[in-house]
PDB file of C-alpha atoms in Angstrom:
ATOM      1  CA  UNK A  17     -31.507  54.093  19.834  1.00  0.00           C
ATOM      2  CA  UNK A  18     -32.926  50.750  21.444  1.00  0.00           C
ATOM      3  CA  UNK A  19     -34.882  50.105  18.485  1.00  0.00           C
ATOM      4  CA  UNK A  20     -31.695  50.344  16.248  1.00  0.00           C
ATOM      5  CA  UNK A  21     -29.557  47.799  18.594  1.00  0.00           C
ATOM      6  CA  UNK A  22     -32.082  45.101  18.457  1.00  0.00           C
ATOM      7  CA  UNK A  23     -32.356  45.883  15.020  1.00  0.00           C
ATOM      8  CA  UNK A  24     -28.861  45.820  13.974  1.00  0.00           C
ATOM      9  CA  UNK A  25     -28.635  42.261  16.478  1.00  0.00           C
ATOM     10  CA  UNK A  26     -31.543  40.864  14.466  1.00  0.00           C
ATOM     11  CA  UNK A  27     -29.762  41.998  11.082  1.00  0.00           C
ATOM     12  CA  UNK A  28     -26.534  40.176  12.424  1.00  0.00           C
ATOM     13  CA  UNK A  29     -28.027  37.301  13.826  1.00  0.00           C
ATOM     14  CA  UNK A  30     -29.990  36.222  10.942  1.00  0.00           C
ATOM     15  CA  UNK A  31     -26.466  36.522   8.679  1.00  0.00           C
ATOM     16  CA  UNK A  32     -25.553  34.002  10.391  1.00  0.00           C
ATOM     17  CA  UNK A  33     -27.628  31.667   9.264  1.00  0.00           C
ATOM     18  CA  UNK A  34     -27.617  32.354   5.772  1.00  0.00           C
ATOM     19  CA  UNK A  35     -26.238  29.720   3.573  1.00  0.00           C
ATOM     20  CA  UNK A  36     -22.442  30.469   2.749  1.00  0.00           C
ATOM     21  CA  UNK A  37     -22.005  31.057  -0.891  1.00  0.00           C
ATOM     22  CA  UNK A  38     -18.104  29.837  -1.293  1.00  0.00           C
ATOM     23  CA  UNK A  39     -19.994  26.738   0.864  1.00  0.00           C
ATOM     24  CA  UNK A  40     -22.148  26.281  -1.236  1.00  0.00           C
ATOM     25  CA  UNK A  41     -20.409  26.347  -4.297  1.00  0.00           C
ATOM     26  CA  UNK A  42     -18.268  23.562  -2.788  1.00  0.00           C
ATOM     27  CA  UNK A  43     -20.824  21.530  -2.274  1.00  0.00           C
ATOM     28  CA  UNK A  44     -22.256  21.338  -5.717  1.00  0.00           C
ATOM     29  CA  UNK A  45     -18.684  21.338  -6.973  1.00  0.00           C
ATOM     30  CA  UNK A  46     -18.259  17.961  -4.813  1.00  0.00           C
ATOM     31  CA  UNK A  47     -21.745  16.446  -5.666  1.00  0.00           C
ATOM     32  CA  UNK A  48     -20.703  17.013  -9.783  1.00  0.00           C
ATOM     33  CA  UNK A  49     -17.423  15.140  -8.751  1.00  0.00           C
ATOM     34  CA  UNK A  50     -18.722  12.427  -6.916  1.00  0.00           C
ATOM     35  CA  UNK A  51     -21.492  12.284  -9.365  1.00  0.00           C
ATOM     36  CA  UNK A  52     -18.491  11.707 -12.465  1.00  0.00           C
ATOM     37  CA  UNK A  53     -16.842   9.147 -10.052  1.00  0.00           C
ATOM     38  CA  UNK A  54     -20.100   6.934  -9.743  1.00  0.00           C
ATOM     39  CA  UNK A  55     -20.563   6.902 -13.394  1.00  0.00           C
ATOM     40  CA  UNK A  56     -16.792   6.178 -13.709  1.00  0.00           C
ATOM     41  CA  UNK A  57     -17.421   3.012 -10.997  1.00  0.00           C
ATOM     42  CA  UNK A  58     -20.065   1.981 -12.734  1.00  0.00           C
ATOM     43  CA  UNK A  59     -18.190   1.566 -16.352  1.00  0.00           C
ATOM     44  CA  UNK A  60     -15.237  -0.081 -14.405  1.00  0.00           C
ATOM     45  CA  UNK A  61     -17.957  -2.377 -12.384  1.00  0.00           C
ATOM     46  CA  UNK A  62     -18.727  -3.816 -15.503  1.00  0.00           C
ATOM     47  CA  UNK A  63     -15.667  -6.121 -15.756  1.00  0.00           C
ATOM     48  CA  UNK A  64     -16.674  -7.364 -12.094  1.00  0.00           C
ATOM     49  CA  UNK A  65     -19.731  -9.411 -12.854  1.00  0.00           C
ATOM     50  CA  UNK A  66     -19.261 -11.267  -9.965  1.00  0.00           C
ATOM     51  CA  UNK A  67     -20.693  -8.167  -7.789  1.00  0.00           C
ATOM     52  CA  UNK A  68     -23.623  -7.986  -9.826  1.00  0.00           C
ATOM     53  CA  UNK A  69     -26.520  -6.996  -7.596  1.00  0.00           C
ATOM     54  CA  UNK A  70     -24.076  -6.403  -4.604  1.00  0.00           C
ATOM     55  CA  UNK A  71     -25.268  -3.261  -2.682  1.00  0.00           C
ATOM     56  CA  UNK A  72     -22.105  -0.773  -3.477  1.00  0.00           C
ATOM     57  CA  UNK A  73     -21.989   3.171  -1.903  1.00  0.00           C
ATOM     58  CA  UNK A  74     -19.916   5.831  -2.779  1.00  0.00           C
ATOM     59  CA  UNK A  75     -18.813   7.766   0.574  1.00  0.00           C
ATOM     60  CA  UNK A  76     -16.189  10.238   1.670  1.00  0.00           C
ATOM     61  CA  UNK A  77     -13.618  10.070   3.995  1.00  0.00           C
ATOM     62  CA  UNK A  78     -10.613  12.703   4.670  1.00  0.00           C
ATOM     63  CA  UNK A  79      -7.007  11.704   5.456  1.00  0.00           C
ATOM     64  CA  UNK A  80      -3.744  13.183   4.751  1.00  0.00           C
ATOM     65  CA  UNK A  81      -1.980  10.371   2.318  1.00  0.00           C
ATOM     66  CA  UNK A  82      -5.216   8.046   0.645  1.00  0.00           C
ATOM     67  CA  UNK A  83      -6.940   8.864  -2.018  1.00  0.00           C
ATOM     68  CA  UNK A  84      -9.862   5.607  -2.585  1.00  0.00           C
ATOM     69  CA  UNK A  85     -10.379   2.515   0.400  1.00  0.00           C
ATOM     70  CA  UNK A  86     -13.014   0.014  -0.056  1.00  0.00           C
ATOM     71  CA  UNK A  87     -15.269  -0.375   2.978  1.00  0.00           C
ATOM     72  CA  UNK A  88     -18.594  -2.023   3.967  1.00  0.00           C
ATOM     73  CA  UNK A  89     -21.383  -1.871   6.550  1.00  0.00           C
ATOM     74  CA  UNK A  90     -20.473  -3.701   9.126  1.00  0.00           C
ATOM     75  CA  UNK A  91     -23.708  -4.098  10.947  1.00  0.00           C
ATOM     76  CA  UNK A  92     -25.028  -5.149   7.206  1.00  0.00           C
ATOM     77  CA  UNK A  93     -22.890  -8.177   7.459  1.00  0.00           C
ATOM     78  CA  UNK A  94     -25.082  -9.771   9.529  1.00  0.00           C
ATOM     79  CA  UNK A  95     -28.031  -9.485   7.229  1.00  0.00           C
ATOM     80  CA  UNK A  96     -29.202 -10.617   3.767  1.00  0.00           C
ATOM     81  CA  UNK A  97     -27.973  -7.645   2.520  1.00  0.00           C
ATOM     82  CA  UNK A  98     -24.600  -6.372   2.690  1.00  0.00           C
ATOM     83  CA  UNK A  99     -23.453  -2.627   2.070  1.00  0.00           C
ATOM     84  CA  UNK A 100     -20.029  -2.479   0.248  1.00  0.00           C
ATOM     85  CA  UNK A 101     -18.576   1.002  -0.247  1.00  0.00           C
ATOM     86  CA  UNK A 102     -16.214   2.480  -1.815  1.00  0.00           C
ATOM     87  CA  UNK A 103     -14.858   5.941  -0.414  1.00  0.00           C
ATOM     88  CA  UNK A 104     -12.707   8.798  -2.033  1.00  0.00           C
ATOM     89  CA  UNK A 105     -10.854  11.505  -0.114  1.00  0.00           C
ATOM     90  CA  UNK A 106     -12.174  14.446  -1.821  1.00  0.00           C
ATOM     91  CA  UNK A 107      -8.965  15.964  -2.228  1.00  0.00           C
ATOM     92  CA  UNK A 108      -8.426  14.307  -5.569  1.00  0.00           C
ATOM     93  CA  UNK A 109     -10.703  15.948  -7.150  1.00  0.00           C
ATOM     94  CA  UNK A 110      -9.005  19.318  -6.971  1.00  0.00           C
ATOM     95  CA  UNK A 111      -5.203  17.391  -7.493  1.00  0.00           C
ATOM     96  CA  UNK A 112      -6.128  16.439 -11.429  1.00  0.00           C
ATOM     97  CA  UNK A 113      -5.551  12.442 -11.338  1.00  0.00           C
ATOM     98  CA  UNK A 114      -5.869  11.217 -14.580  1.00  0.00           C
ATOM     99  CA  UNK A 115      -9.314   9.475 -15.463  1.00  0.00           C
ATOM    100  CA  UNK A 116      -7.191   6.123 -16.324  1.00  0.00           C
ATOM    101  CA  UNK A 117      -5.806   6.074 -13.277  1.00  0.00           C
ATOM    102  CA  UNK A 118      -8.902   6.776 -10.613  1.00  0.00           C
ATOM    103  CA  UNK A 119     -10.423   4.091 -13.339  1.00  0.00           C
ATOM    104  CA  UNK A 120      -7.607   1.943 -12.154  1.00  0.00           C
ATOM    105  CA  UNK A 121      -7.909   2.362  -8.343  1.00  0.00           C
ATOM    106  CA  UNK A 122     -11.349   1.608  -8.409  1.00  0.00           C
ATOM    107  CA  UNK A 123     -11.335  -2.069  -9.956  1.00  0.00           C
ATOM    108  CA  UNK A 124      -8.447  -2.251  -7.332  1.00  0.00           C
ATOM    109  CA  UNK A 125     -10.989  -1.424  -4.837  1.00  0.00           C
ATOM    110  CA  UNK A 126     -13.128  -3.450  -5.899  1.00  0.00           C
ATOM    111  CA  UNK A 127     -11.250  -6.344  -5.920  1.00  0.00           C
ATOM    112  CA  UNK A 128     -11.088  -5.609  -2.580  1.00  0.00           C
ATOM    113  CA  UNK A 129     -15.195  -5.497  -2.625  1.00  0.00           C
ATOM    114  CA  UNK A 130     -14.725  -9.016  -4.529  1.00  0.00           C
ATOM    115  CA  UNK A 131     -13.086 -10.259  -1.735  1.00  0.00           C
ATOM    116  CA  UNK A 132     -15.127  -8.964   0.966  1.00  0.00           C
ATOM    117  CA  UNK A 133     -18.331 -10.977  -0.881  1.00  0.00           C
ATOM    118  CA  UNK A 134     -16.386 -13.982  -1.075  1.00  0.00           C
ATOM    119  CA  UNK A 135     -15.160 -14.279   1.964  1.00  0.00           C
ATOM    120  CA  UNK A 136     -18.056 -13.148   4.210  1.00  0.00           C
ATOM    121  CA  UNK A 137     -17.375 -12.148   7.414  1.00  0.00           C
ATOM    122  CA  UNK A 138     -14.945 -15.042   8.180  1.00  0.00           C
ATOM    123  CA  UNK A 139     -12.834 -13.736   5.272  1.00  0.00           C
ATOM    124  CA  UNK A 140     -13.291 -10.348   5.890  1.00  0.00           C
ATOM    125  CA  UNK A 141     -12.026 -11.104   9.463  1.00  0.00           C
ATOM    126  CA  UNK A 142      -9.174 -13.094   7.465  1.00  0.00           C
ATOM    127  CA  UNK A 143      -8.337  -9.945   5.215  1.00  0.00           C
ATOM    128  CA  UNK A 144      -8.258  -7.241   8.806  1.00  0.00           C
ATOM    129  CA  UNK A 145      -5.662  -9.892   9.865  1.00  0.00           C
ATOM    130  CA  UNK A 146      -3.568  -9.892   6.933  1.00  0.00           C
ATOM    131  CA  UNK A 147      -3.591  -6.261   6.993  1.00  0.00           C
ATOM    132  CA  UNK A 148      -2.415  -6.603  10.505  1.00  0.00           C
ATOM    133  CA  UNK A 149       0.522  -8.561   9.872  1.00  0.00           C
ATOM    134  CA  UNK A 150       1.786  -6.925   6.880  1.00  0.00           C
ATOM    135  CA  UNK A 151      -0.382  -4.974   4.142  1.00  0.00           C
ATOM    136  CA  UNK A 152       1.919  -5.787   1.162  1.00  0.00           C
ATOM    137  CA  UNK A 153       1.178  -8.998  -0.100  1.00  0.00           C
ATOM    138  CA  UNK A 154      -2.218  -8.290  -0.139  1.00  0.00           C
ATOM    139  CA  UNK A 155      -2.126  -5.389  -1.292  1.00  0.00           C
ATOM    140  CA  UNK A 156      -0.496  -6.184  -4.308  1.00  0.00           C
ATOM    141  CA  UNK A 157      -2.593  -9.578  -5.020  1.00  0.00           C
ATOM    142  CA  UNK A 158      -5.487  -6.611  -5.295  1.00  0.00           C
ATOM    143  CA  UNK A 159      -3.627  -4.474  -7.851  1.00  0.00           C
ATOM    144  CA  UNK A 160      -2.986  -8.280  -9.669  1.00  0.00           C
ATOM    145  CA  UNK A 161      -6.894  -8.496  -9.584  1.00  0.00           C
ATOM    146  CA  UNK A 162      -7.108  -5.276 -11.202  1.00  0.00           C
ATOM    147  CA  UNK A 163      -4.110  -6.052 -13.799  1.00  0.00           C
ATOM    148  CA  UNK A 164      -6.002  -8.871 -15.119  1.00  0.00           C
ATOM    149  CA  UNK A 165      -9.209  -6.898 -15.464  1.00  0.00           C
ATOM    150  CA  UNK A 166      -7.250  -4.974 -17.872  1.00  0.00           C
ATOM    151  CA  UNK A 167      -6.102  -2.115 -15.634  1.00  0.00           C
ATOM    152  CA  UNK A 168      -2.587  -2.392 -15.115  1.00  0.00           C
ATOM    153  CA  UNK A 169      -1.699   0.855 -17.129  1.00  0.00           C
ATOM    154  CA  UNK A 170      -3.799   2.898 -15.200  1.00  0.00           C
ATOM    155  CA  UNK A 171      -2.414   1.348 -11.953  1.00  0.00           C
ATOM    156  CA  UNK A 172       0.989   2.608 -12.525  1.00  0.00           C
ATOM    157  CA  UNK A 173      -0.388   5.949 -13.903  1.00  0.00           C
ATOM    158  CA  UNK A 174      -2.002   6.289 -10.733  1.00  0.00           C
ATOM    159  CA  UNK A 175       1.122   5.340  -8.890  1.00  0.00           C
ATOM    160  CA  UNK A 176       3.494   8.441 -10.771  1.00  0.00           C
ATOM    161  CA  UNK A 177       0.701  10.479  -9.789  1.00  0.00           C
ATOM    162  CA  UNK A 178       0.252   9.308  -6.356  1.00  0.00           C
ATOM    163  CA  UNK A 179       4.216   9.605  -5.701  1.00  0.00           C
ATOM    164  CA  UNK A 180       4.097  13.498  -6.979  1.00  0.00           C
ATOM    165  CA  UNK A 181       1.695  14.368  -4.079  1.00  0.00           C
ATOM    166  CA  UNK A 182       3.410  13.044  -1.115  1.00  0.00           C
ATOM    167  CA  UNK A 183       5.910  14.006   0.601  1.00  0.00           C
ATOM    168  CA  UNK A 184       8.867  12.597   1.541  1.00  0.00           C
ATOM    169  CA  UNK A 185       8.092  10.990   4.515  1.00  0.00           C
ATOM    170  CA  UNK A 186       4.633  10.312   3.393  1.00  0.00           C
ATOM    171  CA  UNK A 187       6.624   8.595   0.270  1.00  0.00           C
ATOM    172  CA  UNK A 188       8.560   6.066   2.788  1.00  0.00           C
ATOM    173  CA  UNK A 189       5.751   4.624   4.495  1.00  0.00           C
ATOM    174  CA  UNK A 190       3.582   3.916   0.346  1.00  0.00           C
ATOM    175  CA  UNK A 191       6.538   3.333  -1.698  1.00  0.00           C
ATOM    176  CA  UNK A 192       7.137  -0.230  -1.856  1.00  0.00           C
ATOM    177  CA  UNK A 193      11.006  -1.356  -1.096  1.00  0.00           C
ATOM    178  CA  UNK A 194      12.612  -3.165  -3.593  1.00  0.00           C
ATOM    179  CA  UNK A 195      15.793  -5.672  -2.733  1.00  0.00           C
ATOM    180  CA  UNK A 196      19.211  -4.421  -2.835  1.00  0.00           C
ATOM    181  CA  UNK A 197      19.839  -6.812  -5.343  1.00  0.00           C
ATOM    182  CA  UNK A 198      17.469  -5.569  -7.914  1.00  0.00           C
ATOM    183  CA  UNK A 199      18.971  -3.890 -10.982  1.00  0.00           C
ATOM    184  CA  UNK A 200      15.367  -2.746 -12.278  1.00  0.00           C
ATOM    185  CA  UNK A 201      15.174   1.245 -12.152  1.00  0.00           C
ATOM    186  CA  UNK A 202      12.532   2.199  -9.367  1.00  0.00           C
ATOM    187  CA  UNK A 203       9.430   3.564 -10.826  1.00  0.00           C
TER     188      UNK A 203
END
């Protein structure tokens, strides 16, 4: 009887460690995704020449009501290198976004990546401090970025899309208010 409790704790202990299937499954699910969304950067990078042999990453990062951010390396900014990165909240991938419109977010983060290589650390201090005192203005000189680059379509396509996934509190704080006095339909 011994024999079969260690046995049956060696049986169990050793499930423990082997790999989880549905886990698993995720994870190559996830790689093919991020895989499609690094070709897809790399066809919108194109109409940014001006981050031609920049250092850009594609990373992860969870949160509740963003979908893409642009990011960097901060220690990197110090040397002759920088890292740039652009990040995507995994989520998306299971929430069918268009193709136009992730297209669309990422030359609008990457006018944000533009504007971190300009601007070097002094401007990228300059940018945290705009986005301090109020996002919007910058924000939307981004999206103008990506408008001229030939993705304004996909921007609002990504903006219907966006505004069907939140809800309405989370809708509040991203929708942009428009004056009283404007006539224009919201949308």
């Amino acid at each position: 009887m011994k024999h079969f409790l260690i046995l049956t704790q060696m049986l169990l202990f050793g499930c423990l460690f082997v790999a989880n299937p549905v886990a698993a499954q995720q994870d190559r699910t996830l790689e093919a995704d991020l895989l499609q969304l690094k070709r897809q950067l790399r066809q919108v990078q194109l109409r940014f020449p001006e981050l031609d042999g920049q250092v850009l990453e594609v990373g992860t990062f969870v949160e509740s009501d963003s979908y893409f951010q642009s990011n960097f390396d901060a220690l990197s900014l110090l040397g002759p290198r920088p890292i740039y990165r652009i990040e995507v909240n995994p989520r998306i991938f299971a929430l069918d976004c268009p193709p136009a419109a992730i297209e669309a977010v990422l030359a609008h983060e990457l006018a944000h990546t533009l504007d971190y290589v300009r601007g070097g650390l002094a401007g990228i201090l300059g940018i945290g401090w705009q986005l301090l005192v109020g996002p919007a203005p910058y924000e939307r000189r981004t999206d103008l970025q990506a408008i001229f680059r030939g993705f304004g379509p996909g921007l609002r396509q990504y903006r219907l899309w966006l505004y069907a996934q939140l809800s309405p509190e989370q809708l509040l704080r991203k929708r942009p208010s428009r004056p009283a006095s404007n006539s224009r339909p919201a949308g």
